[in-house]
XYZ file of C-alpha atoms in Angstrom:
700
model
C 76.247 89.846 116.863
C 72.842 89.029 115.321
C 74.245 89.682 111.849
C 77.253 87.428 112.510
C 74.912 84.693 113.741
C 72.774 84.939 110.608
C 75.879 84.727 108.386
C 77.203 81.650 110.184
C 73.757 80.006 110.132
C 73.475 80.539 106.382
C 76.856 79.022 105.579
C 76.267 76.161 108.054
C 73.080 75.130 106.243
C 74.766 75.313 102.831
C 77.853 73.566 104.190
C 75.853 70.658 105.598
C 74.051 70.333 102.272
C 77.358 70.123 100.401
C 78.764 67.683 102.947
C 75.826 65.333 102.476
C 76.218 65.447 98.701
C 79.910 64.596 98.779
C 79.453 61.962 101.477
C 76.582 60.164 99.702
C 78.238 60.317 96.312
C 81.567 59.079 97.763
C 83.160 61.848 95.814
C 86.794 62.557 95.071
C 86.956 64.709 98.205
C 86.457 63.554 101.760
C 84.075 65.139 104.245
C 86.916 66.265 106.524
C 88.485 68.103 103.630
C 85.160 69.812 102.878
C 84.928 70.917 106.514
C 88.473 72.282 106.486
C 87.842 74.175 103.233
C 84.558 75.514 104.640
C 86.275 76.935 107.733
C 88.959 78.599 105.612
C 86.219 79.976 103.343
C 84.424 81.470 106.371
C 87.586 83.338 107.393
C 88.056 84.576 103.811
C 84.418 85.639 103.570
C 84.557 87.597 106.838
C 87.728 89.377 105.686
C 86.592 90.190 102.147
C 82.988 91.090 102.988
C 84.228 93.907 105.239
C 85.338 95.709 102.080
C 81.920 95.423 100.399
C 80.157 98.775 99.974
C 77.166 99.398 102.225
C 73.914 101.106 101.338
C 74.127 104.855 101.845
C 72.059 107.758 103.124
C 72.632 111.327 102.029
C 73.411 114.022 104.562
C 73.721 117.733 103.844
C 75.499 120.397 105.870
C 74.919 124.114 105.362
C 77.123 126.659 107.075
C 74.820 129.480 108.187
C 77.535 132.083 108.699
C 76.033 132.802 112.127
C 77.382 132.670 115.666
C 76.218 133.253 119.212
C 77.221 136.250 121.268
C 80.273 134.566 122.846
C 81.798 133.074 119.673
C 84.724 134.788 117.965
C 83.957 133.517 114.427
C 81.596 131.328 112.384
C 83.907 128.418 111.460
C 82.518 124.922 110.920
C 85.049 122.098 111.392
C 83.774 118.635 110.423
C 85.867 115.772 111.858
C 83.862 112.759 110.635
C 80.970 110.437 111.455
C 80.275 107.608 113.884
C 78.086 104.819 112.434
C 77.056 102.026 114.845
C 80.295 102.370 116.789
C 82.540 102.607 113.708
C 84.365 105.888 113.093
C 84.024 107.036 109.472
C 86.386 109.732 108.135
C 84.951 112.576 106.112
C 84.050 111.116 102.674
C 84.366 112.891 99.357
C 81.708 115.540 98.900
C 78.928 114.757 96.430
C 78.068 118.423 95.997
C 79.647 121.650 97.189
C 83.143 122.145 98.515
C 84.798 123.128 101.782
C 88.557 122.853 102.343
C 90.849 120.527 104.215
C 92.771 121.492 107.327
C 94.723 118.387 108.235
C 92.089 115.631 108.493
C 89.260 118.105 109.095
C 86.836 119.531 106.540
C 86.422 123.244 107.208
C 84.181 126.140 106.221
C 85.037 129.788 106.827
C 83.220 133.000 106.014
C 83.559 134.384 102.480
C 85.489 137.445 103.627
C 88.112 135.247 105.337
C 91.254 135.104 103.164
C 92.559 131.954 104.868
C 90.899 129.606 102.393
C 91.056 128.660 98.704
C 88.695 129.905 96.043
C 85.396 128.183 95.260
C 84.228 127.388 98.793
C 80.443 126.901 99.107
C 78.141 127.072 102.120
C 76.457 123.781 101.307
C 78.077 120.302 101.105
C 76.493 116.891 100.654
C 77.873 113.451 101.631
C 76.837 109.798 101.306
C 77.244 107.975 104.620
C 76.535 104.292 105.467
C 73.101 103.405 106.805
C 72.866 102.621 110.494
C 70.813 102.837 113.666
C 73.118 104.828 115.941
C 74.796 107.607 113.987
C 76.444 110.886 114.868
C 78.089 113.681 112.906
C 81.160 114.989 114.731
C 82.479 118.553 114.801
C 85.498 120.206 116.393
C 84.230 122.908 118.720
C 86.007 125.933 120.183
C 85.463 129.676 120.589
C 85.779 130.199 116.797
C 82.913 127.836 115.911
C 79.561 128.891 114.508
C 76.170 127.436 113.535
C 75.431 124.768 110.946
C 72.249 123.242 109.537
C 72.147 119.429 109.265
C 69.685 117.778 106.861
C 69.279 113.975 106.969
C 66.253 111.808 106.067
C 64.340 114.991 105.212
C 64.795 116.200 108.788
C 66.578 119.483 109.443
C 68.237 120.676 112.625
C 70.356 123.752 113.377
C 73.318 123.154 115.682
C 75.612 125.624 117.415
C 79.109 124.068 117.434
C 80.546 126.707 119.797
C 82.423 125.612 122.937
C 84.490 127.533 125.474
C 87.331 125.023 125.168
C 88.640 122.798 122.398
C 86.556 119.621 122.162
C 84.799 117.225 119.781
C 81.029 117.556 119.666
C 78.876 114.622 118.499
C 75.430 115.455 117.108
C 72.992 112.543 116.879
C 71.447 111.777 113.510
C 68.132 110.070 112.886
C 68.484 106.315 112.240
C 68.105 105.046 108.706
C 64.692 103.886 107.580
C 63.785 100.297 108.440
C 63.514 99.245 104.797
C 67.080 100.438 104.101
C 68.380 98.715 107.219
C 66.766 95.423 106.194
C 68.033 95.773 102.626
C 71.529 96.503 103.932
C 71.386 93.422 106.179
C 70.206 91.276 103.263
C 72.974 92.697 101.061
C 75.570 92.043 103.764
C 74.473 88.424 104.300
C 74.121 87.651 100.590
C 77.540 89.161 99.902
C 79.074 87.105 102.709
C 77.431 83.893 101.489
C 78.410 84.638 97.882
C 82.052 85.164 98.804
C 81.987 82.030 100.970
C 80.464 80.041 98.112
C 83.127 81.229 95.647
C 85.896 80.479 98.169
C 84.430 76.989 98.699
C 84.255 76.351 94.964
C 87.856 77.476 94.451
C 89.036 75.408 97.428
C 87.317 72.236 96.220
C 88.547 72.805 92.654
C 92.117 73.202 93.933
C 91.758 70.114 96.080
C 90.509 68.093 93.110
C 92.922 69.355 90.482
C 96.036 69.881 92.600
C 96.024 67.911 95.815
C 94.557 64.734 94.265
C 95.939 65.107 90.768
C 99.201 63.254 91.387
C 100.956 65.601 88.976
C 104.288 66.792 90.299
C 104.416 70.027 88.263
C 100.856 71.017 89.209
C 101.620 70.708 92.899
C 104.762 72.750 92.370
C 102.788 75.557 90.726
C 100.479 75.541 93.724
C 103.488 75.705 96.070
C 105.118 78.646 94.282
C 101.747 80.342 93.817
C 100.964 80.104 97.542
C 104.393 81.486 98.379
C 103.939 84.375 95.922
C 100.495 85.200 97.347
C 101.949 85.331 100.861
C 104.666 87.726 99.663
C 102.018 89.828 97.899
C 100.056 90.185 101.142
C 103.195 91.302 102.993
C 104.217 93.726 100.244
C 100.733 95.221 100.126
C 100.703 95.590 103.912
C 104.006 97.490 104.088
C 103.608 99.503 100.869
C 102.742 102.792 102.608
C 105.709 102.831 104.959
C 107.631 105.497 103.040
C 106.909 108.492 100.858
C 107.587 108.555 97.140
C 110.882 110.270 96.342
C 111.630 112.918 93.726
C 112.136 110.555 90.763
C 108.836 108.819 91.479
C 107.019 112.152 91.742
C 108.599 113.048 88.420
C 107.218 109.784 87.024
C 103.783 110.825 88.303
C 104.223 114.186 86.619
C 104.878 112.386 83.323
C 101.968 110.005 83.962
C 99.531 112.838 84.623
C 99.453 113.790 80.951
C 98.513 111.785 77.872
C 100.205 108.585 76.733
C 101.614 110.536 73.794
C 103.252 112.969 76.240
C 104.691 110.056 78.262
C 106.308 108.615 75.120
C 107.578 112.083 74.200
C 109.298 112.409 77.607
C 111.046 109.066 77.035
C 112.113 110.077 73.526
C 113.610 113.292 74.923
C 115.403 111.270 77.640
C 113.667 113.296 80.350
C 112.837 109.866 81.664
C 115.927 107.898 80.664
C 114.103 104.598 80.093
C 112.188 103.097 77.172
C 108.449 103.855 77.223
C 106.739 100.603 78.291
C 106.385 101.488 81.970
C 105.584 105.142 81.191
C 102.683 104.044 78.964
C 101.316 101.640 81.600
C 101.796 104.222 84.376
C 99.927 106.888 82.397
C 96.939 104.564 82.101
C 97.179 103.223 85.669
C 97.429 106.654 87.264
C 94.074 107.633 85.740
C 92.096 104.676 87.083
C 93.650 104.002 90.486
C 92.426 105.834 93.643
C 94.768 107.911 95.811
C 97.117 105.997 98.102
C 100.482 104.299 97.683
C 98.910 100.875 98.309
C 96.868 101.213 95.136
C 99.421 103.150 93.099
C 102.214 100.629 93.779
C 100.104 97.644 92.729
C 101.483 98.389 89.256
C 104.951 97.467 90.550
C 104.087 94.998 93.331
C 102.197 92.593 91.049
C 105.040 92.178 88.480
C 107.498 91.741 91.360
C 105.409 88.967 92.912
C 104.983 87.368 89.480
C 108.797 87.356 89.154
C 109.077 85.409 92.414
C 106.612 82.830 91.104
C 108.419 82.517 87.761
C 111.888 82.134 89.282
C 110.550 79.179 91.269
C 109.233 77.498 88.132
C 112.502 78.207 86.321
C 114.552 76.762 89.183
C 112.479 73.586 89.193
C 112.983 73.119 85.458
C 116.746 73.330 86.010
C 117.317 71.205 89.109
C 114.093 70.133 90.752
C 111.687 71.477 93.319
C 114.172 72.392 96.050
C 116.159 74.493 93.604
C 112.922 76.291 92.716
C 112.040 76.828 96.374
C 115.498 78.218 97.137
C 115.339 80.554 94.114
C 111.943 81.786 95.373
C 113.351 82.403 98.833
C 116.428 84.258 97.591
C 114.367 86.580 95.401
C 111.386 87.025 97.733
C 113.493 88.158 100.675
C 115.942 90.293 98.758
C 115.774 93.831 100.132
C 116.337 95.511 96.705
C 113.397 93.520 95.300
C 111.132 95.111 97.908
C 112.492 98.640 98.022
C 113.766 99.265 94.498
C 111.342 97.117 92.497
C 108.032 96.641 94.348
C 108.065 99.944 96.258
C 109.433 102.232 93.573
C 106.976 103.686 91.061
C 109.386 103.355 88.194
C 110.313 100.768 85.569
C 112.475 98.466 87.723
C 109.645 96.060 88.616
C 108.822 95.730 84.918
C 112.379 94.972 83.863
C 112.727 92.468 86.746
C 109.530 90.730 85.639
C 110.343 90.599 81.932
C 113.906 89.460 82.628
C 112.637 86.615 84.818
C 109.985 85.794 82.232
C 112.626 85.735 79.486
C 114.804 83.430 81.598
C 111.860 81.092 82.206
C 110.906 80.934 78.515
C 114.570 80.554 77.537
C 114.758 77.414 79.679
C 111.363 76.131 78.491
C 112.149 76.789 74.814
C 115.501 74.993 75.015
C 113.836 72.000 76.635
C 111.133 71.970 73.966
C 113.731 72.151 71.179
C 115.567 69.149 72.588
C 112.241 67.277 72.631
C 111.657 68.128 68.967
C 109.124 70.972 69.324
C 110.622 73.856 67.328
C 107.954 76.541 67.742
C 106.814 76.043 71.306
C 107.677 79.013 73.558
C 109.473 80.844 70.708
C 106.845 83.599 70.400
C 106.524 83.910 74.178
C 110.311 84.200 74.537
C 110.419 86.871 71.841
C 107.641 88.924 73.491
C 109.351 88.633 76.883
C 112.595 89.953 75.401
C 110.719 92.886 73.826
C 109.163 93.692 77.202
C 112.620 93.560 78.802
C 114.366 95.895 76.343
C 111.421 98.317 76.355
C 111.505 98.534 80.159
C 115.154 99.498 80.608
C 118.176 100.111 78.400
C 120.220 97.548 80.332
C 117.742 95.006 78.971
C 119.600 95.248 75.649
C 122.723 93.891 77.364
C 120.843 90.950 78.891
C 119.236 90.284 75.507
C 122.762 90.151 74.066
C 123.707 87.609 76.733
C 120.753 85.410 75.729
C 121.843 85.684 72.096
C 125.415 84.640 72.926
C 124.120 81.693 74.934
C 122.014 80.614 71.957
C 125.074 80.851 69.722
C 126.868 78.430 72.043
C 123.881 76.067 72.226
C 123.565 76.100 68.437
C 127.178 74.994 68.072
C 126.812 72.406 70.823
C 123.423 70.904 69.932
C 123.436 71.637 66.175
C 119.938 73.146 66.454
C 119.738 76.118 64.096
C 116.158 77.320 64.618
C 116.937 79.410 67.695
C 117.469 82.836 66.185
C 114.142 83.677 64.553
C 112.789 84.885 67.912
C 115.421 87.639 67.969
C 114.252 89.265 64.703
C 111.202 91.082 66.163
C 113.295 92.024 69.202
C 115.944 93.584 66.959
C 113.277 95.360 64.906
C 111.572 96.927 67.949
C 114.810 97.686 69.816
C 116.650 99.245 66.898
C 113.561 101.215 65.943
C 113.325 102.748 69.398
C 117.063 103.457 69.662
C 117.025 105.119 66.253
C 114.102 107.316 67.289
C 115.882 108.346 70.525
C 119.092 109.073 68.627
C 117.367 111.259 66.036
C 115.169 113.016 68.592
C 117.693 113.609 71.383
C 121.172 112.121 71.243
C 122.001 113.680 67.900
C 121.872 117.141 69.469
C 122.300 116.342 73.177
C 125.072 114.069 74.504
C 124.556 111.647 77.380
C 126.777 113.765 79.614
C 124.188 116.560 79.364
C 121.386 114.174 80.350
C 122.941 112.231 83.246
C 126.378 113.103 84.612
C 126.218 112.231 88.310
C 127.415 108.603 88.068
C 130.747 107.483 89.572
C 133.489 105.910 87.483
C 133.291 102.164 88.232
C 136.252 100.421 89.820
C 136.796 97.354 91.987
C 135.255 98.979 95.069
C 132.170 100.023 93.060
C 131.736 96.452 91.798
C 131.930 95.134 95.363
C 129.376 97.727 96.514
C 127.103 96.678 93.650
C 127.274 93.019 94.655
C 126.519 93.977 98.260
C 123.551 96.015 97.044
C 122.204 93.127 94.944
C 122.573 90.803 97.943
C 120.430 93.193 99.987
C 123.353 94.006 102.283
C 122.918 90.496 103.714
C 126.302 89.078 104.608
C 124.975 85.516 104.373
C 123.459 85.935 100.912
C 126.516 87.873 99.712
C 128.821 85.000 100.702
C 126.520 82.426 99.110
C 126.462 84.468 95.874
C 130.252 84.785 95.780
C 130.624 81.070 96.546
C 128.169 80.123 93.771
C 130.015 82.310 91.253
C 133.330 80.750 92.266
C 131.899 77.227 92.098
C 130.544 77.880 88.596
C 133.892 79.197 87.374
C 135.784 76.272 88.902
C 133.398 73.794 87.278
C 134.416 75.120 83.855
C 137.812 73.495 84.330
C 136.356 70.181 85.493
C 135.488 67.478 83.006
C 133.321 65.441 85.363
C 129.869 66.748 86.052
C 126.750 64.820 86.962
C 124.415 66.814 84.711
C 125.525 68.907 81.757
C 122.086 70.545 81.689
C 122.463 71.864 85.269
C 126.033 72.997 84.684
C 125.047 75.045 81.637
C 122.362 77.013 83.469
C 124.606 77.502 86.473
C 127.303 78.918 84.203
C 124.755 80.980 82.281
C 123.394 82.457 85.559
C 126.929 83.552 86.388
C 127.817 84.645 82.857
C 124.971 87.179 82.543
C 125.963 89.291 85.609
C 129.649 89.146 84.636
C 128.826 90.138 81.048
C 126.529 93.034 81.999
C 128.653 94.387 84.874
C 131.842 94.014 82.853
C 130.378 95.771 79.811
C 129.067 98.708 81.831
C 132.336 98.942 83.809
C 134.449 99.041 80.639
C 132.115 101.599 79.085
C 132.193 103.721 82.239
C 135.975 103.836 82.327
C 136.126 105.018 78.715
C 133.133 107.370 78.905
C 133.679 108.945 82.318
C 131.302 111.893 81.794
C 128.249 109.604 81.966
C 129.131 106.101 83.161
C 125.538 104.843 83.732
C 126.798 103.146 86.914
C 123.746 103.240 89.172
C 123.034 100.293 91.466
C 119.309 100.057 90.840
C 119.899 99.822 87.072
C 121.356 96.346 87.703
C 118.212 94.933 89.358
C 117.569 92.858 86.231
C 120.570 90.725 87.256
C 118.802 89.462 90.382
C 117.046 86.487 88.693
C 120.410 85.152 87.540
C 122.170 85.716 90.860
C 119.270 84.089 92.734
C 119.303 81.132 90.354
C 123.072 80.719 90.615
C 122.893 80.682 94.411
C 119.881 78.328 94.391
C 121.576 75.810 92.068
C 124.739 75.856 94.154
C 122.937 75.401 97.490
C 120.605 72.735 96.056
C 123.540 70.684 94.730
C 125.473 71.048 98.007
C 122.457 70.099 100.124
C 121.816 67.099 97.841
C 125.353 65.844 98.445
C 124.945 66.325 102.194
C 121.654 64.426 102.164
C 123.314 61.500 100.389
C 126.283 61.491 102.760
C 124.067 61.593 105.841
C 121.539 59.176 104.296
C 118.723 61.515 105.348
C 117.117 61.728 101.893
C 115.580 65.228 101.683
C 115.687 66.121 105.372
C 118.912 68.123 105.088
C 117.643 69.990 102.030
C 114.397 70.890 103.786
C 116.321 72.102 106.833
C 118.566 74.271 104.639
C 115.508 75.757 102.891
C 113.948 76.583 106.258
C 117.209 78.104 107.478
C 117.494 80.462 104.516
C 113.784 81.304 104.617
C 113.863 82.252 108.314
C 117.214 84.063 108.234
C 116.602 86.124 105.097
C 112.932 86.859 105.838
C 113.646 88.159 109.343
C 116.414 90.436 108.068
C 114.389 91.706 105.099
C 111.105 92.284 106.929
C 112.901 93.978 109.826
C 114.438 96.503 107.422
C 111.202 97.010 105.463
C 108.987 97.431 108.541
C 111.329 100.021 110.071
C 111.908 102.012 106.868
C 111.410 105.768 106.977
C 111.055 108.282 104.181
C 114.413 109.722 103.133
C 112.635 112.373 101.067
C 109.449 112.969 103.097
C 107.345 114.723 100.455
C 104.166 113.031 101.709
C 104.766 113.930 105.341
C 105.592 117.519 104.395
C 102.389 117.855 102.347
C 100.197 116.434 105.120
C 101.780 118.780 107.663
C 101.267 121.755 105.342
C 97.505 121.250 105.471
C 97.576 121.650 109.230
C 98.734 125.221 108.481
C 95.389 126.257 106.989
C 95.581 129.680 108.672
C 98.461 130.553 106.328
C 98.867 128.346 103.234
C 95.893 129.814 101.330
C 96.887 133.443 101.941
C 98.173 135.551 99.059
C 101.258 136.598 101.063
C 102.335 132.984 101.772
C 104.657 130.982 99.503
C 105.357 127.238 99.502
C 108.742 126.804 97.833
C 110.627 123.619 96.904
C 114.389 123.925 96.415
C 115.257 123.319 93.595
C 112.874 121.101 91.632
C 111.956 120.520 88.026
C 108.538 121.561 86.813
C 107.598 117.915 86.315
C 108.503 117.064 89.940
C 106.439 120.029 91.120
C 103.516 118.817 89.046
C 103.784 115.336 90.552
C 104.067 116.594 94.150
C 101.237 119.062 93.708
C 98.879 116.616 92.038
C 99.566 113.583 94.214
C 100.555 114.713 97.682
C 99.250 118.283 97.820
C 95.820 117.835 96.211
C 95.450 114.036 96.571
C 94.614 113.759 92.854
C 92.125 116.617 93.020
C 90.428 115.592 96.280
C 91.492 118.792 98.043
C 92.329 122.332 96.971
C 95.911 123.272 96.228
C 97.775 125.758 98.405
C 97.712 129.384 97.291
C 101.232 129.965 95.949
C 103.579 127.082 95.225
C 106.683 126.799 93.077
C 110.301 125.779 92.715
C 113.129 128.072 93.804
C 114.984 127.690 90.503
C 111.936 128.982 88.639
C 111.611 132.161 90.716
C 113.231 135.560 90.833
C 114.215 137.571 93.892
C 111.119 139.733 93.371
C 108.870 136.637 93.396
C 110.274 135.564 96.766
C 110.271 139.007 98.392
C 106.597 139.499 97.498
C 105.641 137.120 100.332
C 105.618 137.594 104.094
C 105.717 133.908 105.027
C 107.667 131.168 103.228
C 107.564 127.383 103.675
C 110.771 125.908 102.224
C 110.747 122.180 101.431
C 114.346 120.995 100.946
C 114.092 117.201 100.497
C 115.928 117.037 97.184
C 118.708 119.502 97.973
C 119.504 122.757 99.754
C 118.343 126.033 98.266
C 120.603 127.857 95.846
C 123.095 130.280 97.449
C 121.279 133.364 96.145
C 117.994 132.083 97.598
C 119.645 131.396 100.948
C 121.102 134.903 100.911
C 117.685 136.510 100.346
C 116.082 134.407 103.072
C 118.851 135.139 105.578
C 118.818 138.890 104.886
C 115.070 139.526 104.829
C 113.531 136.690 106.885
C 114.004 134.878 110.167
C 113.566 131.141 110.718
C 110.407 130.495 112.722
C 110.809 126.713 112.727
C 113.065 124.097 111.150
C 111.472 120.634 111.113
C 114.175 118.233 109.945
C 111.850 115.211 110.218
C 109.812 116.495 107.265
C 112.643 118.625 105.816
C 110.585 121.796 106.024
C 111.648 125.259 107.184
C 109.394 128.255 107.916
C 110.637 131.778 107.193
C 108.859 134.924 108.378
C 109.593 138.455 107.160
C 111.715 140.479 109.579
């Protein structure tokens, strides 16, 4: 409470000083606005300053390998620390290594086989400074003695207990100088964050709120909306485990960038290499945790929402932009298949939306006489799109066809230079893939699980792209129908709006139709996979937004309510779609629970490190195994791997029969028949946990 009081006192003094300056100078910003910004800045500073690192003390633990007369073993089980009432989990060791058993850090005697190699008696941690601190152990009849060294003071503690319990051992408080320095650091960090938040708030107020510029205020509106979606996406990003394809992507990312490109050339990862290159770099620098890993996909997804709003406003005003934002932001596939999937779909969604935005901006600039503006940006966006997914080539073709039409209509011939670098990069990559892989390996040998597309598959695809929302599906179908009907009408209020409405409908029809025709002629590998069509979402969202914006404008005129009807319609769609989307996202569960299975495995520390225990995944590629082992098993090297782990399709009968206890993880598929036969003949099922898709077999 004293620290909070000091923080508030500091910002109050600075705030009053600023208020006096602005009041005396009769500045561009009123005192009430300064006060409002200051209060918001205080909330931001309290939230952000909690994440600031604190000064640390070092604490060392040394397992003595001793026990009292009643104890059955010498185990030491560290459960964490308590610092001034805040529970701190066991941090990463600075020196030495024990092993993880669930959330506990454990030491066992050297002659105990139930542990990995390389375990030391001594470990050292850095813990936050504080006055009231404890180190917490799990105590039972198997617990032994440990030496605790903190602030150059040593104490030997017996962690034995007759029953299972948590034992808290008091630590000496940090030195007064460190406590004062930590308090000064905490206050200065809080004030610094508050000051920055104040500066940003006043700058926004000056340049946006009082600027009088319509487009600047719109950017602020779409930016605020995108930030809110980012916060929600970040909050829910750890709801589900990564699935097998994402773990395979991690396996590819765990090597060098050259290896990632090589995997794409060999069509092991059947996408161009842009995302693989970025993922290989990102995976090296980001800490463990889906929240941090998925920032690589969440940020481009949020940027797409912002861009679709700007694009919609350029076509038909602010309400069209707002509606386009709403339709994309609360689309379930955007969350699950783009933001929450560690694969290239967020990239292709972003670059497609960016291409659409620059396509609109470039066309507008050309009509105004500026021939080079946005041309380079449009070209780079197209390159990003085609190098993120092969379906990007089809959308690029749709842009080219639209430019052909505009050239004939507007007699502007300088539109095609931007496609030359796109063709150079795209054809270069396709040639390399053909020579490296497709020349000796047909597509049917790479991917042959797709269905042959028909009318029912097209309907299912449209339902998927609408997020299984009946309301949005009907709006999308209505907007497509309205666009097609308008082709046969000669009267239209704005030719500019009609073109982009038709273009937003043409792209999905062109891409879906092309893939459907191809799939019916090349049935062995049709490439008909719903998530491949995510790059069509910007066009479907824009088509629906234009249609609803025009309809709501007509209603507003008929009812003489100006923009009231349009605002009400925007609120209706925002509430309806957001409630449906967030309800599905917040209740999502892992359909391939690799993370849950790995965390449960580490609660089996009495078995998983033994030489006669096998952890087997059925069946899985070596790259999937590498991804699962590195990310979920070892937490990127933070904990030791289990003793024996492998895929069933890479083992022989002798490999399996050499083990007494087998943990079978069957998320991807059931074990091969010959594996099932061996397990049924020589083992019995001890437990079958369907929630984590794990089965335990014990030798008969």
